[in-house]
Short mmCIF file of C-alpha atoms in Angstrom, two decimals:
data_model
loop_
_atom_site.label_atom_id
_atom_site.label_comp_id
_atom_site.label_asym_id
_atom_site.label_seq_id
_atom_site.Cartn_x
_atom_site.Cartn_y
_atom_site.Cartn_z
CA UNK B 372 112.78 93.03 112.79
CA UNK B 373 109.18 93.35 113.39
CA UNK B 374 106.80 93.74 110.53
CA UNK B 375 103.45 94.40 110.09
CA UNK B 376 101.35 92.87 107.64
CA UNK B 377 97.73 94.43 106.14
CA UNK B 378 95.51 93.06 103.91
CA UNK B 379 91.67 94.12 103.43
CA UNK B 380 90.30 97.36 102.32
CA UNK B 381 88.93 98.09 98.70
CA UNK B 382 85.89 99.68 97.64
CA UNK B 383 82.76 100.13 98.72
CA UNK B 384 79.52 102.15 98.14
CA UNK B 385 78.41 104.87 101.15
CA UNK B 386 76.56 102.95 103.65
CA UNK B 387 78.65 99.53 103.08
CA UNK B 388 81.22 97.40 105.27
CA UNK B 389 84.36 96.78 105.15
CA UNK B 390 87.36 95.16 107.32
CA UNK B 391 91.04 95.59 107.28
CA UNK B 392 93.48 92.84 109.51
CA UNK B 393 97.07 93.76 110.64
CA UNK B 394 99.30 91.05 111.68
CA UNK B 395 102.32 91.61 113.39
CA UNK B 396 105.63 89.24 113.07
CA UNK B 397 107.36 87.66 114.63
CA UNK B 398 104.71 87.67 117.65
CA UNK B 399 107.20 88.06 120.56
CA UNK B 400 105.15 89.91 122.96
CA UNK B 401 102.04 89.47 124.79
CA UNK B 402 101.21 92.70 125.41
CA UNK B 403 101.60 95.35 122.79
CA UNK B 404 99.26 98.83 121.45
CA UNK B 405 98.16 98.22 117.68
CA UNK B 406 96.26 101.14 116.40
CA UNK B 407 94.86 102.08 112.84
CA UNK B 408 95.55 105.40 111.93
CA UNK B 409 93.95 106.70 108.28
CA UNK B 410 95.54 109.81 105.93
CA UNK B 411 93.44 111.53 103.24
CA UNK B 412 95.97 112.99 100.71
CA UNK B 413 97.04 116.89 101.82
CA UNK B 414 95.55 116.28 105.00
CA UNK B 415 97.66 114.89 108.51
CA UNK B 416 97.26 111.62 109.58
CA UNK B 417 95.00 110.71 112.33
CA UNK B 418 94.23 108.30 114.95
CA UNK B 419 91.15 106.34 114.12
CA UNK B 420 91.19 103.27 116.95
CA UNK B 421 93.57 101.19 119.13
CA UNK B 422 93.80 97.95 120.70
CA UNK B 423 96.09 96.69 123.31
CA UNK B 424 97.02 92.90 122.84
CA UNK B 425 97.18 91.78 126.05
CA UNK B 426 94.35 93.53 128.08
CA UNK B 427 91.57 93.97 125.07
CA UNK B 428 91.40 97.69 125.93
CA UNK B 429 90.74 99.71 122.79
CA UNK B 430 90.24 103.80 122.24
CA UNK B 431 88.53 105.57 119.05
CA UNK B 432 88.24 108.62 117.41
CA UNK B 433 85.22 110.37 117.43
CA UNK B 434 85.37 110.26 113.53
CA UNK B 435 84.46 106.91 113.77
CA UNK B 436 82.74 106.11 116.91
CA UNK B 437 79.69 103.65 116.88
CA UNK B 438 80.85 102.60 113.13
CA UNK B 439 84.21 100.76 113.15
CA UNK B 440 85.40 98.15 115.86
CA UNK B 441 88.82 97.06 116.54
CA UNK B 442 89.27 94.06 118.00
CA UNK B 443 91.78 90.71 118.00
CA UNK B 444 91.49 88.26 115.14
CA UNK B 445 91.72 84.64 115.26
CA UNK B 446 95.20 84.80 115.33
CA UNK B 447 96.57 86.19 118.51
CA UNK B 448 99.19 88.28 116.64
CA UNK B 449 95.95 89.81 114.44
CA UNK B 450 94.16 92.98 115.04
CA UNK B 451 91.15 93.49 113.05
CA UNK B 452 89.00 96.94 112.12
CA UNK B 453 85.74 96.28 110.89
CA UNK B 454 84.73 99.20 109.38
CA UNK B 455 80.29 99.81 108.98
CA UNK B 456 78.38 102.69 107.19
CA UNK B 457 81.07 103.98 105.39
CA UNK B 458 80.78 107.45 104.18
CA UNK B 459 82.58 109.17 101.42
CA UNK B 460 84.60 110.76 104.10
CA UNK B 461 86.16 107.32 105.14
CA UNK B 462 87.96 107.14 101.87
CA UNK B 463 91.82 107.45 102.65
CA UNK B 464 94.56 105.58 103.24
CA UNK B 465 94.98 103.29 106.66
CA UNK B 466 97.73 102.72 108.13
CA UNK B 467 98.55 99.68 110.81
CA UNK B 468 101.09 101.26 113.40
CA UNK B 469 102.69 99.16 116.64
CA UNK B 470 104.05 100.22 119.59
CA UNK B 471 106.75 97.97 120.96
CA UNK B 472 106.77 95.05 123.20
CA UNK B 473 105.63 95.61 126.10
CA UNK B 474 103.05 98.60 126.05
CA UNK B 475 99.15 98.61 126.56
CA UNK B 476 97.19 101.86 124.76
CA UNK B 477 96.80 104.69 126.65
CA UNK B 478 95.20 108.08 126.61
CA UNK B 479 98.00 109.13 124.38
CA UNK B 480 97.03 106.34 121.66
CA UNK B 481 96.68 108.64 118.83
CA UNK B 482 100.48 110.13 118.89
CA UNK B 483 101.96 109.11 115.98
CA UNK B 484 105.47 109.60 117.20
CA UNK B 485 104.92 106.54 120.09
CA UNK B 486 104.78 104.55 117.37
CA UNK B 487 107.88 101.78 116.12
CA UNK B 488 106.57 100.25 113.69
CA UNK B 489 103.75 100.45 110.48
CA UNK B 490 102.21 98.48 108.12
CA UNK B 491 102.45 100.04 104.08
CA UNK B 492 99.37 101.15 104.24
CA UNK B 493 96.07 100.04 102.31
CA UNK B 494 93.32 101.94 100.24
CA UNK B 495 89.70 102.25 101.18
CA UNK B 496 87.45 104.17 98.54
CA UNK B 497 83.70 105.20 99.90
CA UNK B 498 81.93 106.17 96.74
CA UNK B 499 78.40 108.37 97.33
#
């Protein structure tokens, strides 16, 4: 069974940094889409950035363009999202989500239903 991992997040003032890492076990696949989605409570959840293990391609929202990377960690099964000038407006909850083995991210990265597997989500609080 495959499982994501997250760890990171927090709190942090407006203007401040922040990264969160997803790790994905066992790593059986060279090639896989890992994207960070984020939900703010009432609201849907939304696409926020993707990475493709494999080819390095990666997608983002426009929330969140210029601000947060995605990229690999150290650890080939890693993906990390360093997020920079937070706003208020960042605060939610983020969500690690995996496609399975096999697939690269596409132009349809932000469909949540594509997705097999997710992490359990972690906090990030923007204060003004």
């Amino acid at each position: 069974q495959v499982q994501l991992v997250q760890s990171g997040g927090g709190s942090v003032q407006a203007g401040g940094s922040l990264g969160l890492s997803c790790a994905v076990s066992p790593y059986n696949a060279n090639k896989r889409c890992m994207t960070w989605f984020r939900q703010v409570s009432g609201k849907e959840r939304e696409g926020i950035a993707s990475f493709s293990l494999g080819n390095g391609t990666t997608y983002y929202g426009d929330a969140v363009k210029g601000r947060f990377t995605v990229s690999q960690g150290n650890a080939k099964n890693e993906v990390i999202l360093q997020m920079n000038s937070l706003e208020p407006e960042d605060t939610a909850m983020y969500y690690c989500a995996a496609k399975r083995a096999g697939t690269t991210c596409g132009d349809n990265w932000s469909e949540q239903p594509r997705y097999a597997y997710w992490g359990q989500g972690t906090q990030v609080t923007v204060s003004s």
